[in-house]
Amino acid sequence: FRVLTLLGMSRMFLQRRQLRAAVVASRICRRLLSADSNAYDLIVIGGGSGGLACAKEAAGLGARVVVLDYVAPSVQGSAWGLGGTCVNVGCIPKKLMHHAALLGEGMQDSRSYGWKVPREKPDFDWSQLITAVQSHIKSLNWGHRVQLKDKNVTYLNAKGRLLDHGSVAATDKKGKVTELMGSNIVVATGGRPRVPDIPGAWDNCITSDDLFMLKQSPGKTLVVGASYVALECAGFLTGLGFDTSLLIRSVPLRGFDEDMARLIVRNMERHGTQVHHNSSPMQVHRLDNRRLNVFWQHTKRKETEEVALNTWSAAMSVDVCWF
């Protein structure tokens, strides 16, 4: 009985090995036939966290994969490399900015713990911070490209557009269009900040996409919006010592716990951020090379206010990046 059982198990193991060998041979033949073509098992549109994870996992299972990633320049011409919002204009630079702000606050608190810190306020170099942040981001961009290469994933710096259920038009920055064919297509595009449709906004404001690449110090800044992106930007700008105001049209952090949202806004006000509730921007004028004049209206009282500042950052809501 044991001999028969072992023979049966050996035959099953042999059958599985033969089946696996047949699958591998099929994949090799398919790759040889399509090696010089634009046919793929999987086309991924979007090189952010989701798109890259999907592409690498599929490649690890033996699929022939291509990733399309293209960043249309922002209002002020900002663009970035592979990795998506989180790496380039989201989580990573935001955390570095917050860390810089916390280091500044920590220097003042350290006196209570025995550190002999000068009483005068230390100088802060915005350009040095931006250089350090962008250097770190570029290292991550390169790391993502290396990972794709190690996984044998094709990377194209091109914008994808669906042609039908099995083909995609890839347009590079020079305008050259290449048609790709795929058995499967994954859309993993991200979002971009929306610029308000008011006079002077497109010519004079920046978005959160531009803030992390801003070469000049932002100076006195008005942040328009109440999403977590807006609150985070206003928070670290205040922490870095800039005169920062926040314009909230309705409720902060819509969709989040309301008690926590109110607590966060009150905490920001205690730390020095000037918050204007129930306010919507109306227009913005440039006074000179470094100053802007912004008008806004209280949505309930219908009163109009204005302020002169250096930078206006729009972080209102997100428009989906279609392809």
XYZ file of C-alpha atoms in Angstrom:
323
model
C 0.000 0.000 0.000
C 2.822 2.382 0.904
C 4.613 1.560 -2.353
C 1.462 2.281 -4.361
C 0.958 5.538 -2.464
C 4.506 6.673 -3.174
C 4.124 5.761 -6.836
C 0.894 7.747 -7.003
C 2.517 10.778 -5.378
C 5.499 10.537 -7.735
C 3.203 10.486 -10.763
C 1.265 13.524 -9.443
C 4.502 15.407 -8.801
C 5.731 14.522 -12.305
C 2.472 15.717 -13.848
C 2.722 19.036 -12.004
C 6.309 19.503 -13.162
C 5.300 18.715 -16.738
C 2.415 21.195 -16.519
C 4.705 23.894 -15.092
C 7.261 23.218 -17.824
C 4.532 23.545 -20.457
C 3.425 26.896 -18.992
C 6.999 28.178 -18.924
C 7.556 27.018 -22.508
C 4.348 28.778 -23.564
C 5.498 32.019 -21.945
C 8.917 31.754 -23.582
C 7.358 31.207 -27.001
C 4.991 34.129 -26.498
C 7.833 36.395 -25.500
C 9.982 35.318 -28.421
C 7.133 35.999 -30.820
C 6.327 39.393 -29.302
C 9.764 40.534 -28.135
C 10.056 43.099 -30.909
C 6.384 44.102 -30.859
C 4.276 46.282 -28.625
C 2.170 43.432 -27.262
C 2.015 42.990 -23.479
C 0.202 40.851 -20.975
C -0.447 43.953 -18.859
C -0.427 47.696 -19.571
C -0.414 49.908 -16.471
C -1.359 53.580 -16.915
C 0.096 55.513 -14.000
C 3.417 55.178 -12.187
C 2.312 55.939 -8.646
C 2.165 53.639 -5.630
C -0.719 51.540 -6.973
C 0.500 51.301 -10.545
C 4.060 50.368 -9.613
C 2.966 47.738 -7.096
C 0.602 46.185 -9.637
C 3.252 46.154 -12.370
C 5.968 44.574 -10.210
C 3.645 41.934 -8.799
C 2.418 40.938 -12.274
C 5.974 40.804 -13.608
C 6.977 38.578 -10.703
C 4.300 36.116 -11.803
C 5.759 35.984 -15.307
C 3.671 38.590 -17.144
C 5.137 40.923 -19.764
C 4.369 44.382 -18.362
C 4.703 48.012 -19.456
C 4.153 51.070 -17.231
C 3.144 54.431 -18.701
C 3.787 57.467 -16.522
C 3.574 61.088 -17.635
C 3.192 64.278 -15.579
C 1.569 67.248 -17.296
C 3.255 70.445 -15.996
C 1.344 72.353 -13.311
C 0.061 75.921 -13.620
C 3.561 77.199 -12.830
C 5.329 74.552 -14.939
C 6.266 72.080 -12.207
C 6.751 68.439 -13.209
C 8.412 65.430 -11.633
C 9.636 61.879 -12.092
C 8.421 58.334 -11.524
C 6.691 57.513 -8.253
C 3.404 59.406 -8.297
C 1.942 61.980 -5.940
C 3.137 60.386 -2.692
C 6.808 60.361 -3.636
C 6.989 63.666 -5.487
C 4.378 66.133 -4.214
C 2.673 64.342 -1.327
C 3.633 62.189 1.629
C 7.425 62.258 1.267
C 8.127 66.009 0.808
C 5.310 66.881 3.224
C 6.852 64.781 6.009
C 10.288 66.285 5.366
C 8.797 69.786 5.571
C 7.000 68.937 8.814
C 10.209 67.454 10.226
C 12.050 70.689 9.406
C 9.335 72.701 11.176
C 9.412 70.408 14.229
C 13.203 70.757 14.457
C 12.782 74.527 14.662
C 10.165 74.248 17.398
C 12.252 71.634 19.200
C 15.192 74.018 19.479
C 13.060 76.409 21.524
C 11.630 73.630 23.709
C 15.088 72.168 24.351
C 15.934 74.962 26.814
C 13.636 73.306 29.344
C 15.696 70.138 29.026
C 19.058 71.718 29.703
C 20.183 72.711 26.216
C 21.863 76.137 26.032
C 20.157 77.457 22.922
C 20.581 81.150 21.975
C 17.519 83.270 22.736
C 17.466 84.906 19.334
C 15.455 83.193 16.609
C 17.703 81.092 14.318
C 17.874 81.871 10.604
C 16.035 79.562 8.233
C 17.188 78.895 4.638
C 14.227 77.864 2.445
C 16.344 77.191 -0.635
C 18.596 74.789 1.298
C 15.539 72.860 2.514
C 14.081 72.617 -1.002
C 17.430 71.420 -2.378
C 17.626 68.677 0.260
C 13.992 67.618 -0.277
C 14.332 67.462 -4.058
C 17.606 65.518 -3.825
C 15.904 62.888 -1.704
C 12.932 62.701 -4.079
C 15.177 62.258 -7.117
C 16.916 59.352 -5.389
C 13.499 57.727 -4.924
C 12.608 58.375 -8.583
C 15.777 56.570 -9.633
C 15.122 53.748 -7.187
C 11.701 53.090 -8.716
C 13.202 52.932 -12.199
C 15.841 50.460 -11.011
C 13.175 48.268 -9.399
C 11.179 48.168 -12.645
C 14.301 47.235 -14.582
C 15.143 44.481 -12.110
C 11.636 43.090 -12.580
C 11.929 43.317 -16.405
C 9.084 45.845 -16.525
C 9.171 48.257 -19.481
C 8.872 51.910 -18.419
C 7.657 54.579 -20.840
C 7.562 58.267 -19.959
C 4.395 58.689 -22.001
C 0.746 59.645 -21.561
C -1.685 56.767 -22.084
C -5.054 57.005 -23.849
C -7.449 54.106 -24.274
C -8.226 53.278 -27.903
C -10.382 50.201 -27.290
C -10.640 47.302 -24.853
C -7.202 45.963 -25.781
C -5.055 48.854 -27.044
C -3.565 52.072 -25.687
C -2.018 55.068 -27.460
C 1.186 56.190 -25.689
C 2.242 59.792 -26.433
C 5.718 60.882 -25.295
C 6.814 64.442 -24.490
C 7.880 65.003 -28.113
C 4.422 64.108 -29.368
C 5.365 60.724 -30.813
C 2.465 58.250 -30.561
C 2.998 54.503 -30.143
C 0.148 52.006 -30.112
C 0.412 49.313 -27.457
C -1.654 46.136 -27.260
C -2.451 44.456 -23.971
C -4.397 41.474 -22.753
C -5.113 43.447 -19.579
C -5.104 47.177 -18.860
C -4.941 48.766 -15.396
C -5.764 52.450 -14.909
C -3.911 53.775 -11.841
C -3.877 57.526 -12.437
C -3.790 60.029 -9.591
C -5.229 63.487 -8.990
C -4.157 67.123 -9.248
C -5.167 70.250 -7.255
C -7.920 72.360 -8.805
C -7.268 76.060 -9.435
C -10.360 78.193 -8.645
C -12.015 79.833 -11.635
C -11.677 83.447 -10.518
C -9.875 86.461 -12.050
C -6.100 86.323 -11.637
C -5.902 82.812 -10.207
C -4.222 81.047 -13.119
C -1.612 83.780 -13.557
C -0.718 84.372 -9.927
C -1.365 81.340 -7.736
C 0.594 78.179 -7.143
C -0.750 74.796 -6.052
C 0.508 72.222 -3.587
C 2.249 70.619 -6.591
C 4.455 73.724 -6.899
C 5.081 74.416 -3.211
C 7.615 71.614 -2.731
C 9.670 72.886 -5.683
C 9.391 76.628 -4.986
C 12.861 78.096 -5.327
C 12.091 81.385 -3.584
C 10.907 81.624 0.004
C 7.077 81.792 -0.027
C 6.910 84.626 2.496
C 3.426 85.664 3.657
C 1.128 82.959 2.301
C -2.619 82.385 1.904
C -3.658 78.744 1.569
C -7.092 78.278 -0.044
C -8.898 75.068 0.916
C -9.741 72.873 3.870
C -8.643 69.407 2.768
C -5.912 67.569 4.642
C -3.456 68.756 1.957
C -4.358 72.407 2.629
C -4.141 72.002 6.394
C -0.812 70.190 6.170
C 0.694 72.879 3.937
C -0.556 75.688 6.167
C 0.719 73.809 9.219
C 4.321 73.320 8.143
C 4.528 76.831 6.635
C 3.487 78.264 10.013
C 5.978 75.961 11.737
C 8.768 77.195 9.475
C 8.040 80.755 10.582
C 5.994 82.133 7.680
C 2.965 84.380 8.186
C 0.289 81.932 7.009
C -3.476 82.274 6.579
C -6.012 79.581 5.730
C -9.223 80.254 3.793
C -12.014 77.742 4.543
C -15.215 77.903 2.456
C -17.385 75.501 4.460
C -16.171 72.735 6.792
C -12.588 71.569 7.372
C -11.621 67.985 6.509
C -14.957 67.068 4.979
C -15.665 63.368 5.409
C -13.464 63.025 8.488
C -14.605 62.982 12.105
C -16.026 66.475 12.768
C -14.828 66.714 16.383
C -11.280 65.818 15.359
C -11.408 68.277 12.458
C -12.427 71.144 14.762
C -9.726 70.132 17.249
C -7.065 70.215 14.514
C -8.124 73.666 13.290
C -8.134 75.079 16.843
C -4.671 73.629 17.413
C -3.435 75.252 14.189
C -4.820 78.597 15.341
C -3.026 78.257 18.680
C 0.216 77.641 16.787
C -0.217 80.857 14.796
C -2.096 79.985 11.580
C -4.756 82.618 10.852
C -7.943 80.786 9.865
C -10.766 82.528 7.990
C -13.963 80.488 8.134
C -16.880 80.668 5.657
C -14.739 82.504 3.107
C -14.309 82.100 -0.651
C -11.709 83.825 -2.864
C -13.054 86.322 -5.408
C -10.054 87.704 -7.275
C -6.316 88.235 -7.043
C -4.144 91.055 -8.387
C -0.372 91.322 -8.613
C 0.896 94.510 -6.962
C 4.556 94.061 -7.872
C 7.054 91.284 -8.511
C 6.698 89.726 -5.047
C 3.322 90.853 -3.693
C -0.265 89.859 -4.401
C -3.555 91.404 -3.352
C -6.302 88.832 -2.712
C -10.001 89.611 -2.223
C -12.373 87.138 -0.590
C -15.973 87.155 0.554
C -17.597 85.784 3.675
C -20.206 83.324 2.437
C -22.624 84.097 5.296
C -22.135 87.811 5.989
C -21.497 88.694 2.333
C -18.669 90.986 3.422
C -15.495 91.397 1.380
C -11.949 91.448 2.765
C -8.539 91.777 1.183
C -4.965 91.028 2.141
C -1.538 91.726 0.639
C 0.771 88.720 0.585
C 3.635 87.021 -1.251
C 2.224 83.607 -2.158
C -1.239 82.197 -2.783
C -1.419 78.421 -2.725
C -4.557 76.682 -3.998
C -5.197 73.309 -2.402
C -8.951 73.285 -2.766
C -9.966 69.926 -4.172
C -8.652 67.345 -6.572
C -9.360 66.844 -10.241
C -8.858 63.277 -11.417
C -6.071 62.901 -14.000
C -7.729 61.112 -16.853
C -5.694 59.759 -19.742
